[in-house]
Coordinates of C-alpha atoms in Angstrom, one line a residue:
M491 CA 0.0 -0.1 0.1
S492 CA 1.6 3.5 -1.1
W493 CA 2.4 6.4 1.4
L494 CA -0.8 8.2 0.0
A495 CA -3.0 5.4 0.0
R496 CA -2.4 4.8 4.0
Q497 CA -2.9 8.2 5.1
A498 CA -6.5 8.0 3.4
V499 CA -7.1 5.0 5.5
D500 CA -6.1 6.6 8.3
L501 CA -8.0 10.0 8.1
W502 CA -10.9 7.7 7.0
G503 CA -10.6 5.5 10.0
T504 CA -10.3 9.2 12.3
L505 CA -12.6 10.7 10.8
T506 CA -15.5 7.3 11.5
R507 CA -13.7 7.3 15.3
S508 CA -14.7 10.8 15.7
Y509 CA -18.2 10.5 14.2
Y510 CA -18.9 7.4 16.5
A511 CA -17.9 9.2 19.2
R512 CA -20.1 12.1 18.7
K513 CA -23.0 10.3 17.9
Y514 CA -23.0 8.1 20.5
R515 CA -22.0 10.6 23.2
V516 CA -25.3 12.7 22.2
L517 CA -27.2 9.2 22.2
S518 CA -25.9 9.4 25.5
K519 CA -26.4 12.2 26.8
H520 CA -30.0 12.0 26.0
L521 CA -30.5 8.8 26.9
G522 CA -29.4 9.4 30.8
R523 CA -26.8 6.8 30.2
P524 CA -23.1 8.3 30.9
P525 CA -20.2 6.5 30.1
I526 CA -18.9 4.2 32.5
P527 CA -15.8 5.4 34.3
P528 CA -12.3 2.9 32.7
V529 CA -11.6 0.5 35.1
T530 CA -7.6 -0.1 36.2
P531 CA -6.7 -1.9 35.1
R532 CA -8.2 -2.3 31.7
R533 CA -9.7 -5.5 31.3
P534 CA -11.5 -6.6 28.4
G535 CA -15.3 -6.7 28.4
F536 CA -17.6 -9.8 26.8
I537 CA -19.9 -9.5 23.9
I538 CA -22.3 -12.3 23.3
I539 CA -24.7 -12.6 20.5
E540 CA -26.5 -16.0 20.4
I541 CA -28.7 -17.1 17.0
D542 CA -31.5 -19.4 18.4
G543 CA -32.0 -22.6 17.3
L544 CA -28.5 -22.2 14.8
S545 CA -26.7 -25.9 14.5
Y546 CA -23.5 -26.1 13.7
D547 CA -24.1 -27.8 10.3
H548 CA -26.6 -25.3 9.6
L549 CA -24.2 -22.6 10.2
Q550 CA -22.2 -24.4 8.0
L551 CA -24.6 -24.5 5.4
A552 CA -25.8 -20.6 5.6
L553 CA -21.5 -19.9 5.4
D554 CA -21.4 -22.1 2.4
R555 CA -24.5 -20.2 0.9
G556 CA -23.4 -16.7 1.1
Y557 CA -26.2 -15.8 4.0
M558 CA -23.3 -14.7 6.7
P559 CA -20.7 -12.5 5.0
H560 CA -19.4 -11.1 8.1
V561 CA -19.0 -14.3 10.0
R562 CA -17.3 -15.6 7.1
E563 CA -14.9 -13.1 7.2
M564 CA -14.3 -13.0 10.8
L565 CA -13.6 -16.6 10.1
E566 CA -11.2 -16.8 7.1
S567 CA -8.9 -13.5 9.0
R568 CA -8.3 -15.9 11.6
H569 CA -9.4 -13.7 14.5
A570 CA -12.1 -15.9 15.1
Q571 CA -12.9 -19.6 15.7
V572 CA -15.8 -22.3 15.3
S573 CA -16.4 -25.1 17.1
R574 CA -19.4 -27.2 17.6
W575 CA -20.1 -28.0 21.4
R576 CA -23.1 -30.1 23.1
C577 CA -25.9 -28.6 24.9
G578 CA -27.3 -31.3 26.5
L579 CA -31.0 -32.2 27.1
P580 CA -33.4 -30.9 27.3
S581 CA -32.4 -29.2 24.1
T582 CA -34.0 -25.9 25.1
T583 CA -33.2 -22.4 25.4
P584 CA -34.9 -22.0 29.0
A585 CA -32.0 -24.4 30.1
V586 CA -29.2 -23.7 28.3
Q587 CA -29.6 -19.7 29.2
A588 CA -29.8 -20.6 32.4
G589 CA -26.8 -22.5 32.6
L590 CA -24.3 -20.2 30.4
L591 CA -26.1 -17.5 33.4
Y592 CA -26.2 -19.2 36.7
G593 CA -24.2 -21.9 35.6
D594 CA -27.3 -23.8 37.1
N595 CA -29.9 -25.5 34.9
S596 CA -31.3 -27.8 37.2
D597 CA -35.0 -28.5 37.3
I598 CA -35.7 -26.8 33.9
P599 CA -36.8 -30.1 32.4
G600 CA -38.0 -28.7 29.1
F601 CA -40.0 -25.6 27.6
R602 CA -43.1 -26.6 29.6
W603 CA -43.4 -29.3 32.2
Y604 CA -46.4 -29.4 35.1
E605 CA -45.7 -29.4 38.8
K606 CA -47.4 -31.9 40.4
E607 CA -47.5 -31.3 44.1
H608 CA -48.8 -27.8 43.7
H609 CA -51.0 -28.8 40.0
T610 CA -49.1 -25.8 38.3
S611 CA -48.4 -25.9 34.9
V612 CA -45.0 -23.8 33.8
V613 CA -44.2 -22.6 30.3
V614 CA -41.4 -20.3 30.2
K615 CA -42.8 -17.4 28.2
R616 CA -44.9 -16.0 30.8
P617 CA -43.0 -13.5 32.4
D618 CA -44.1 -14.3 35.8
Q619 CA -42.8 -17.7 35.9
V620 CA -39.4 -16.9 34.2
R621 CA -39.2 -14.3 37.2
A622 CA -39.6 -17.0 40.1
L623 CA -37.2 -19.0 37.5
A624 CA -34.6 -16.5 37.5
R625 CA -34.9 -15.6 41.4
R626 CA -34.1 -19.2 42.6
L627 CA -30.9 -19.4 39.8
S628 CA -29.4 -16.4 41.2
H629 CA -29.9 -17.9 44.8
A630 CA -25.6 -16.8 45.1
G631 CA -26.0 -13.8 43.4
Y632 CA -23.6 -14.8 40.8
G633 CA -25.0 -14.1 37.5
L634 CA -22.8 -14.1 34.7
L635 CA -24.0 -10.5 33.3
H636 CA -23.6 -8.5 36.8
G637 CA -22.5 -4.9 36.1
G638 CA -23.8 -5.7 32.2
S639 CA -26.8 -5.5 29.9
S640 CA -29.3 -8.1 28.6
Y641 CA -31.2 -7.6 25.7
T642 CA -33.8 -9.8 24.4
N643 CA -32.7 -13.5 26.4
L644 CA -35.4 -15.5 29.0
F645 CA -33.3 -14.0 32.0
D646 CA -31.5 -11.4 32.4
G647 CA -28.4 -13.1 34.2
D648 CA -28.3 -10.3 37.4
A649 CA -27.2 -7.7 34.4
E650 CA -27.4 -4.2 35.7
L651 CA -29.7 -3.2 32.4
A652 CA -32.0 -5.7 31.3
L653 CA -34.2 -4.3 28.2
F654 CA -37.0 -7.0 26.6
T655 CA -35.7 -10.1 29.0
F656 CA -38.9 -12.1 30.0
S657 CA -37.2 -12.3 33.9
T658 CA -37.2 -8.1 34.0
V659 CA -40.5 -7.4 32.6
G660 CA -41.6 -3.9 33.6
R661 CA -38.4 -3.1 35.2
F662 CA -36.2 -1.3 32.6
H663 CA -37.3 0.7 30.0
F664 CA -35.2 1.6 26.9
F665 CA -36.6 5.3 26.9
D666 CA -36.8 5.7 30.7
N667 CA -34.8 8.9 30.8
V668 CA -35.3 9.9 27.5
R669 CA -35.0 14.0 26.8
G670 CA -35.3 16.3 24.0
L671 CA -35.8 14.1 21.1
G672 CA -37.5 11.3 23.3
F673 CA -39.0 8.6 21.4
F674 CA -37.6 9.5 17.7
L675 CA -34.1 10.1 18.5
L676 CA -32.7 6.9 17.3
F677 CA -34.5 7.3 13.8
L678 CA -33.6 10.9 13.4
L679 CA -30.2 10.9 13.6
S680 CA -30.1 7.7 11.8
P681 CA -32.1 8.2 8.7
V682 CA -30.0 5.1 7.0
R683 CA -31.6 2.5 9.5
V684 CA -35.3 4.1 8.7
A685 CA -34.6 3.5 5.1
R686 CA -33.0 0.0 5.7
M687 CA -36.1 -0.8 8.2
L688 CA -38.3 0.3 5.7
W689 CA -37.1 -1.4 2.5
L690 CA -36.0 -5.4 4.6
S691 CA -40.0 -4.9 5.6
V692 CA -40.8 -4.6 2.0
R693 CA -38.6 -7.2 0.7
E694 CA -39.5 -9.6 3.5
Y695 CA -43.2 -9.3 2.3
G696 CA -43.0 -9.5 -0.9
R697 CA -41.0 -12.9 -0.5
D698 CA -43.3 -14.1 1.6
L699 CA -46.2 -13.6 -0.9
A700 CA -44.4 -14.8 -3.4
Q701 CA -44.1 -18.4 -1.5
R702 CA -47.1 -18.4 -0.7
I703 CA -48.3 -18.3 -4.2
L704 CA -45.5 -21.0 -5.7
Q705 CA -47.2 -23.2 -2.4
L706 CA -51.0 -22.9 -4.0
L707 CA -49.0 -24.2 -7.3
H708 CA -46.6 -27.0 -6.1
P709 CA -47.5 -27.8 -2.3
V710 CA -45.0 -28.7 0.0
P711 CA -45.3 -29.0 3.8
V712 CA -45.3 -26.2 5.8
I713 CA -46.6 -24.9 8.9
S714 CA -49.9 -22.2 7.5
T715 CA -50.1 -19.0 9.1
P716 CA -52.5 -15.9 8.2
L717 CA -51.9 -13.6 5.4
L718 CA -50.6 -10.5 7.6
S719 CA -48.7 -12.5 10.4
P720 CA -46.0 -12.5 8.1
L721 CA -46.2 -8.5 8.1
Y722 CA -46.4 -8.4 11.6
R723 CA -43.7 -10.8 12.5
I724 CA -41.0 -9.1 9.7
V725 CA -41.7 -5.4 10.8
V726 CA -41.1 -6.9 14.9
D727 CA -38.4 -8.8 14.0
V728 CA -36.9 -6.0 11.8
V729 CA -37.8 -2.5 14.3
F730 CA -36.5 -5.0 17.0
G731 CA -33.0 -6.3 15.6
E732 CA -32.3 -2.3 15.1
I733 CA -33.5 -1.7 18.1
V734 CA -31.2 -3.8 20.4
T735 CA -28.7 -3.3 17.6
F736 CA -28.1 0.3 18.3
G737 CA -28.8 -0.4 22.1
M738 CA -25.4 -2.9 22.4
M739 CA -23.7 -0.1 20.2
L740 CA -24.4 2.7 22.6
D741 CA -23.8 -0.2 25.5
V742 CA -19.7 -0.7 23.4
Y743 CA -19.4 3.1 23.6
R744 CA -20.2 3.4 27.1
G745 CA -17.8 0.9 28.0
V746 CA -20.1 -1.9 29.7
P747 CA -18.2 -4.9 31.2
S748 CA -20.7 -7.6 29.6
L749 CA -23.1 -7.7 26.7
Y750 CA -25.6 -10.4 25.5
A751 CA -28.3 -10.1 23.3
T752 CA -30.5 -13.1 21.6
F753 CA -31.5 -13.1 18.2
Y754 CA -34.6 -15.4 17.2
G755 CA -35.5 -14.7 13.5
F756 CA -34.4 -18.6 12.5
D757 CA -35.4 -20.1 15.1
E758 CA -39.0 -18.6 14.3
V759 CA -38.8 -19.6 10.5
A760 CA -37.6 -23.2 10.7
H761 CA -40.1 -23.8 13.4
L762 CA -42.4 -23.4 10.7
L763 CA -40.8 -24.3 6.9
G764 CA -37.2 -26.3 8.6
P765 CA -34.2 -25.3 9.0
D766 CA -33.0 -25.9 6.1
H767 CA -35.6 -24.2 4.2
P768 CA -34.4 -21.0 1.7
E769 CA -36.5 -18.4 4.0
A770 CA -34.8 -19.6 7.7
L771 CA -31.2 -19.4 5.8
R772 CA -32.1 -16.2 4.5
A773 CA -33.5 -14.6 8.4
L774 CA -29.4 -15.2 9.3
R775 CA -29.0 -12.2 6.7
R776 CA -30.2 -9.9 8.7
I777 CA -28.6 -11.5 11.7
D778 CA -25.0 -11.3 10.1
A779 CA -25.7 -7.8 9.2
Q780 CA -26.5 -6.8 13.1
I781 CA -23.8 -8.7 13.8
H782 CA -21.5 -6.7 11.6
Q783 CA -22.7 -3.4 13.0
V784 CA -21.7 -4.1 16.5
D785 CA -18.5 -5.9 15.4
R786 CA -17.5 -2.6 13.8
M787 CA -18.4 -0.6 16.8
R788 CA -16.0 -2.4 19.4
K789 CA -13.2 -2.3 16.1
L790 CA -13.6 1.3 16.0
Y791 CA -14.6 2.9 19.8
H792 CA -12.1 1.6 22.5
R793 CA -13.5 3.0 25.8
R794 CA -12.5 -0.6 26.5
E795 CA -11.8 -3.6 24.6
Y796 CA -14.2 -6.2 24.0
D797 CA -13.8 -9.9 22.8
L798 CA -16.8 -11.0 20.7
Y799 CA -18.7 -14.3 20.8
V800 CA -21.1 -15.9 18.5
T801 CA -23.2 -18.6 20.0
S802 CA -26.4 -21.0 19.8
D803 CA -28.0 -22.3 22.4
H804 CA -29.4 -25.6 20.5
G805 CA -29.8 -26.9 17.2
M806 CA -32.9 -27.7 15.5
S807 CA -33.9 -30.7 13.6
A808 CA -36.1 -31.5 10.4
S809 CA -39.1 -32.8 11.9
E810 CA -42.1 -34.9 11.3
S811 CA -45.2 -34.1 13.9
F812 CA -46.4 -37.0 15.7
Q813 CA -50.1 -36.4 14.7
T814 CA -49.4 -36.4 11.4
C815 CA -47.4 -40.0 12.2
A816 CA -50.5 -41.1 14.2
G817 CA -53.5 -39.5 13.7
M818 CA -54.1 -37.7 16.5
T819 CA -51.8 -35.9 19.3
L820 CA -49.4 -37.5 21.6
G821 CA -52.3 -36.9 24.5
R822 CA -55.2 -38.9 22.7
F823 CA -52.9 -41.4 21.8
I824 CA -52.1 -42.2 25.8
L825 CA -55.5 -42.0 26.3
D826 CA -56.7 -44.3 23.9
S827 CA -54.0 -46.4 25.3
I828 CA -55.3 -46.5 28.5
G829 CA -59.0 -47.3 27.4
E830 CA -60.4 -45.4 29.9
P831 CA -62.6 -42.3 30.6
L832 CA -59.9 -40.3 31.8
A833 CA -59.8 -36.1 32.0
L834 CA -56.6 -35.2 29.5
D835 CA -55.0 -31.6 29.7
E836 CA -52.6 -31.5 27.1
Q837 CA -50.8 -28.1 26.1
S838 CA -48.8 -27.2 23.2
G839 CA -48.0 -24.2 21.3
H840 CA -45.2 -21.8 19.7
E841 CA -42.5 -20.3 21.6
A842 CA -44.0 -17.1 19.6
H843 CA -41.0 -14.9 20.1
S844 CA -42.3 -12.2 17.6
S845 CA -45.5 -11.9 19.4
A846 CA -43.4 -11.7 23.1
Q847 CA -41.2 -8.9 20.9
A848 CA -44.6 -7.0 20.4
R849 CA -45.3 -7.3 24.0
F850 CA -42.3 -5.6 24.7
L851 CA -43.0 -3.1 22.1
L852 CA -46.4 -2.4 24.0
D853 CA -45.0 -2.0 27.4
E854 CA -42.1 0.8 25.5
L855 CA -44.7 3.0 24.2
Q856 CA -46.7 2.6 27.3
A857 CA -43.7 3.7 29.5
W858 CA -43.1 6.5 27.1
T859 CA -46.7 8.2 26.9
E860 CA -47.1 8.1 30.8
R861 CA -44.0 10.2 30.8
H862 CA -44.4 12.9 27.6
A863 CA -46.3 15.5 26.9
A864 CA -50.1 14.9 25.8
H865 CA -50.1 15.9 21.5
G866 CA -47.1 13.5 21.4
A867 CA -48.4 10.8 23.7
R868 CA -51.9 10.4 22.0
V869 CA -50.0 10.1 18.3
V870 CA -48.2 7.1 20.3
Q871 CA -51.1 5.6 22.4
R872 CA -52.8 5.4 19.0
A873 CA -49.9 3.7 17.1
R874 CA -49.9 0.9 20.3
A875 CA -53.6 0.2 20.5
S876 CA -52.9 -0.4 16.4
L877 CA -50.3 -2.3 17.0
D878 CA -52.1 -4.4 20.0
R879 CA -54.9 -5.0 17.5
R880 CA -52.6 -7.2 15.1
I881 CA -50.9 -9.3 18.0
P882 CA -52.1 -12.6 18.0
L883 CA -54.0 -14.0 20.8
D884 CA -51.7 -16.7 22.5
L885 CA -54.2 -19.2 22.4
E886 CA -51.6 -21.5 25.0
Q887 CA -51.7 -19.2 27.9
A888 CA -55.3 -18.2 27.8
A889 CA -56.1 -21.8 28.1
L890 CA -54.1 -22.4 30.9
D891 CA -56.3 -22.8 34.2
P892 CA -54.1 -22.9 36.9
E893 CA -57.5 -24.7 39.3
R894 CA -57.9 -27.2 36.6
R895 CA -57.5 -31.0 37.6
S896 CA -57.0 -33.9 35.3
D897 CA -56.0 -37.2 35.4
V898 CA -52.8 -37.4 32.5
V899 CA -50.9 -34.3 31.9
V900 CA -49.1 -33.9 28.7
R901 CA -46.1 -31.1 28.0
P902 CA -44.3 -31.7 25.3
S903 CA -41.4 -29.6 23.8
G904 CA -40.3 -30.1 20.7
G905 CA -39.4 -34.0 20.6
L906 CA -39.2 -34.7 23.9
G907 CA -42.7 -35.3 26.1
H908 CA -42.9 -35.0 30.2
V909 CA -46.4 -37.2 30.6
Y910 CA -47.6 -36.6 34.5
F911 CA -50.5 -39.1 36.0
N912 CA -52.2 -37.3 39.1
L913 CA -52.9 -39.6 41.2
S914 CA -49.9 -39.4 43.8
P915 CA -47.9 -35.7 44.0
Q916 CA -44.9 -38.4 44.3
R917 CA -43.8 -39.3 41.1
L918 CA -44.3 -42.7 39.9
N919 CA -42.4 -45.9 38.7
L920 CA -42.9 -47.7 36.1
S921 CA -43.9 -50.9 37.8
E922 CA -46.9 -48.5 39.4
I923 CA -47.4 -47.3 36.1
V924 CA -47.7 -51.0 34.5
W925 CA -50.3 -52.0 37.3
L926 CA -52.4 -48.5 36.9
Y927 CA -52.8 -48.8 32.5
P928 CA -51.4 -52.0 31.6
N929 CA -51.8 -51.7 27.8
L930 CA -49.9 -47.9 28.2
I931 CA -46.2 -48.8 28.0
A932 CA -46.5 -51.9 25.5
R933 CA -48.4 -49.9 23.0
L934 CA -46.2 -46.7 23.1
L935 CA -43.1 -48.9 22.8
E936 CA -44.9 -50.7 19.8
H937 CA -45.5 -47.1 17.6
P938 CA -42.5 -46.2 14.9
A939 CA -42.8 -42.8 16.1
I940 CA -42.0 -43.3 19.7
G941 CA -38.2 -43.6 19.5
L942 CA -37.4 -44.2 23.5
I943 CA -39.7 -44.5 26.8
V944 CA -37.5 -43.0 29.8
G945 CA -39.0 -44.1 33.4
R946 CA -37.7 -44.4 37.4
E947 CA -38.1 -47.8 39.6
D948 CA -36.7 -46.2 42.6
E949 CA -33.0 -45.0 42.0
Q950 CA -32.8 -46.4 39.1
I951 CA -33.4 -44.8 35.9
I952 CA -35.1 -47.4 32.5
A953 CA -34.6 -46.2 29.1
M954 CA -36.7 -48.6 27.3
G955 CA -36.5 -49.3 23.1
R956 CA -38.9 -51.2 21.0
S957 CA -35.7 -54.1 20.8
G958 CA -33.8 -53.4 24.2
T959 CA -33.6 -51.3 27.6
R960 CA -30.8 -49.7 29.1
V961 CA -30.5 -49.1 32.7
L962 CA -28.6 -46.2 33.6
M963 CA -26.4 -46.0 36.5
E964 CA -24.2 -43.4 37.7
D965 CA -21.3 -45.9 37.6
T966 CA -22.1 -48.4 34.5
D967 CA -25.4 -49.0 32.5
T968 CA -26.6 -52.3 32.1
L969 CA -28.5 -53.3 28.9
R970 CA -30.8 -55.9 28.0
G971 CA -30.9 -57.0 24.0
D972 CA -30.2 -53.9 21.6
D973 CA -28.9 -50.6 22.7
P974 CA -32.3 -48.4 22.3
L975 CA -29.7 -45.1 22.3
C976 CA -28.4 -46.6 19.1
G977 CA -28.2 -44.5 16.1
L978 CA -27.3 -41.1 18.1
D979 CA -24.1 -39.8 17.7
D980 CA -23.0 -40.4 21.4
P981 CA -24.9 -42.8 23.4
D982 CA -23.1 -43.0 26.2
A983 CA -23.7 -38.8 26.5
V984 CA -27.3 -39.4 25.6
A985 CA -27.2 -41.5 28.8
V986 CA -25.4 -39.5 31.5
E987 CA -28.0 -36.9 30.6
L988 CA -31.0 -38.8 30.5
T989 CA -29.9 -39.5 33.9
Q990 CA -29.8 -36.1 34.4
L991 CA -33.0 -34.9 33.3
A992 CA -35.1 -37.9 35.1
A993 CA -33.7 -37.0 38.3
Y994 CA -35.2 -33.7 38.3
P995 CA -37.7 -33.5 40.7
H996 CA -40.6 -32.0 38.0
S997 CA -39.8 -34.2 35.4
G998 CA -42.2 -36.5 34.4
D999 CA -43.8 -39.9 35.5
L1000 CA -42.8 -40.6 31.4
I1001 CA -40.4 -39.0 29.7
L1002 CA -40.8 -39.9 25.6
L1003 CA -38.6 -38.7 23.2
G1004 CA -39.6 -39.0 19.4
A1005 CA -38.0 -41.4 17.1
W1006 CA -35.0 -40.5 14.5
D1007 CA -33.6 -41.7 11.9
S1008 CA -29.5 -41.9 10.5
N1009 CA -30.4 -38.7 8.6
G1010 CA -31.1 -36.5 11.8
K1011 CA -35.1 -36.1 10.4
V1012 CA -36.5 -36.9 13.9
V1013 CA -40.1 -36.6 15.1
T1014 CA -41.6 -34.3 17.2
F1015 CA -45.3 -34.1 19.7
E1016 CA -45.5 -30.8 17.9
E1017 CA -46.8 -29.3 14.8
Q1018 CA -43.6 -28.5 13.4
L1019 CA -41.4 -29.1 10.7
G1020 CA -37.8 -28.2 12.8
T1021 CA -38.0 -29.4 15.6
H1022 CA -35.6 -29.0 19.4
G1023 CA -35.6 -30.0 22.9
G1024 CA -35.2 -33.7 22.6
V1025 CA -32.5 -36.0 21.0
G1026 CA -31.3 -37.0 16.9
G1027 CA -30.0 -34.6 14.4
P1028 CA -28.6 -31.5 14.5
Q1029 CA -30.5 -30.5 17.5
E1030 CA -28.3 -31.8 20.1
W1031 CA -24.8 -29.6 18.3
P1032 CA -25.1 -25.8 18.7
F1033 CA -21.9 -24.0 17.6
I1034 CA -19.9 -21.3 19.3
L1035 CA -17.6 -18.5 17.4
H1036 CA -15.3 -17.1 19.8
P1037 CA -11.9 -14.7 19.5
A1038 CA -8.6 -17.3 18.0
H1039 CA -6.6 -15.6 21.2
V1040 CA -9.0 -16.9 23.8
P1041 CA -8.1 -20.2 24.7
L1042 CA -11.7 -22.6 24.7
D1043 CA -11.7 -26.3 24.4
P1044 CA -14.9 -27.0 22.6
H1045 CA -14.3 -31.1 23.3
A1046 CA -14.8 -29.7 27.3
L1047 CA -18.2 -28.3 26.2
S1048 CA -21.1 -31.1 27.4
N1049 CA -23.0 -29.3 28.7
P1050 CA -23.6 -24.6 29.4
R1051 CA -22.5 -24.8 32.7
E1052 CA -19.1 -25.5 31.4
L1053 CA -19.4 -22.2 29.0
Y1054 CA -20.6 -20.2 32.5
I1055 CA -17.3 -21.5 34.0
H1056 CA -14.9 -20.3 31.3
F1057 CA -16.6 -16.2 31.3
M1058 CA -16.4 -16.0 35.3
A1059 CA -13.0 -17.5 34.9
T1060 CA -11.8 -15.7 31.9
Y1061 CA -13.6 -11.8 32.5
V1062 CA -16.5 -11.9 35.4
T1063 CA -13.5 -12.8 38.3
A1064 CA -11.4 -10.4 36.9
N1065 CA -13.4 -7.4 36.4
F1066 CA -15.5 -8.1 39.6
G1067 CA -13.5 -9.3 42.3
V1068 CA -15.8 -12.6 42.7
A1069 CA -13.8 -15.1 44.4
G1070 CA -12.6 -17.6 41.1
E1071 CA -13.6 -21.0 43.2
Y1072 CA -17.0 -19.7 42.9
A1073 CA -16.8 -20.8 39.1
R1074 CA -15.6 -23.7 39.9
S1075 CA -17.8 -24.9 42.6
V1076 CA -21.2 -25.1 40.8
P1077 CA -22.0 -29.1 40.9
L1078 CA -21.5 -30.4 37.7
Q1079 CA -21.5 -34.4 36.4
R1080 CA -19.5 -33.9 33.7
Q1081 CA -20.3 -35.9 30.4
P1082 CA -18.1 -37.8 28.1
S1083 CA -16.4 -35.5 25.8
P1084 CA -18.2 -35.0 22.6
P1085 CA -16.2 -36.4 19.4
P1086 CA -14.3 -33.8 17.2
A1087 CA -15.9 -31.2 15.4
P1088 CA -15.4 -31.3 11.8
G1089 CA -13.6 -29.0 10.1
M1090 CA -14.2 -26.2 8.4
R1091 CA -15.4 -26.6 4.5

């Protein structure tokens, strides 16, 4: 590079840094969030961007097809490395985020479960229940984000600022301290951002309409949605993504020590269309652009050095629903197998991230109208009312009745199903279930859509398949017939995970897992074309992209609690003086190491 070219590059860099510094100084002032004084000695902070539901395999597919150019550039520059890791059971967001943010994901048996002793249904999209879980997990006060920021997560990790986070709904608002330009500050100072949002919304909705027309001409399996729901989802995702990205960039300017944000776009589309569908992969293009913006900000502005991590909480496997295979839901099949007129309580539904994001926006608009002039408030109030009318009703939450008593309770989480029998507040042994319902276990084992039945017999955990049984013990397992875990990537790791899952106080009397095949396709107990929660296929294998200079052994990552230990030991202990011994004192039952990940293609 010539001297003149180097001078031009240096001048451009100086002007860019000056622009960012001035812009975010103004924004920080108006939002009432001054920069954090630099720490001494200076320690790096960390940024975690989670892409919900993106497996290592589907990340590779997205990179190969050009959907994530910035992430590919990070890898090709050798500034970052990517590996797959094992998320454990259940392969759901609540269990993984709890383990990563608190070092404890015990007794989170799925996305939904039932507490027999209280006759309480738990679904981890209800803010009150997520808040109660966070209080339990945070008993030691060592959440990973202490002093930092949480965006669009289930749990706040003891963050100082938690925005659009389920466990802190109502406690924080993005525009709480806005002065002057108020709600429109972000948009008026970023006309390019506004234009991009409008263009993305129109383009994505046009693509959705084209897909619907093609579907009429050439029908393929999809989960149907109302005509206007994609427009609503796209607008919410685009607006939400821009606000969250802006908030993270502002936090980098301020020098916040830790940031964690989750982007749900891929997961939501993949549930409806399948994880390798072009529309699901296309959702990653927008997330990649948001990663690029945050990455550029951390490089340009150096109030604090940051290490950037991009990870996923679990993967997603192509799936076929149990109802398609059996002609009825799992709960109805269980009642039919029992052959008695019992009362059934079966609840399932979509995780509905876009609906939750819309509710967050309603909350923000309401908080803003309560603080500002009457004329502006009326305009925003009308916008709020319009959005409120368009948010789909969450039928699952509407159907929950805390006083309802049922004989059989079924709570699916994708390819994982918990079955409870309300004859006793205690867990039933397998022998008791067989005595009460003689035909049930045999009928379940006979059905090709059921891959595994797990139950307890006193202190023993028993996993049953169609042609064999494996008694899971702490030291050695006992096998009778063929291994029911045969065909999984790592049967021994799954055996350990099943032992832990079955030991949770609120796991079902029976734990059912959908069948899997050698191609990675699984059976799900919900209406989904892409699923997670159980075993089989890519759902067990998320990825983690980390700075090349940070030592991280992916083969040692067999549970998200071990990621918590990594971050605590590398960043939090140094920044906040937390006793380093605590990070290693979290009770872990170490699992067999996963096989080495394939190399980058």
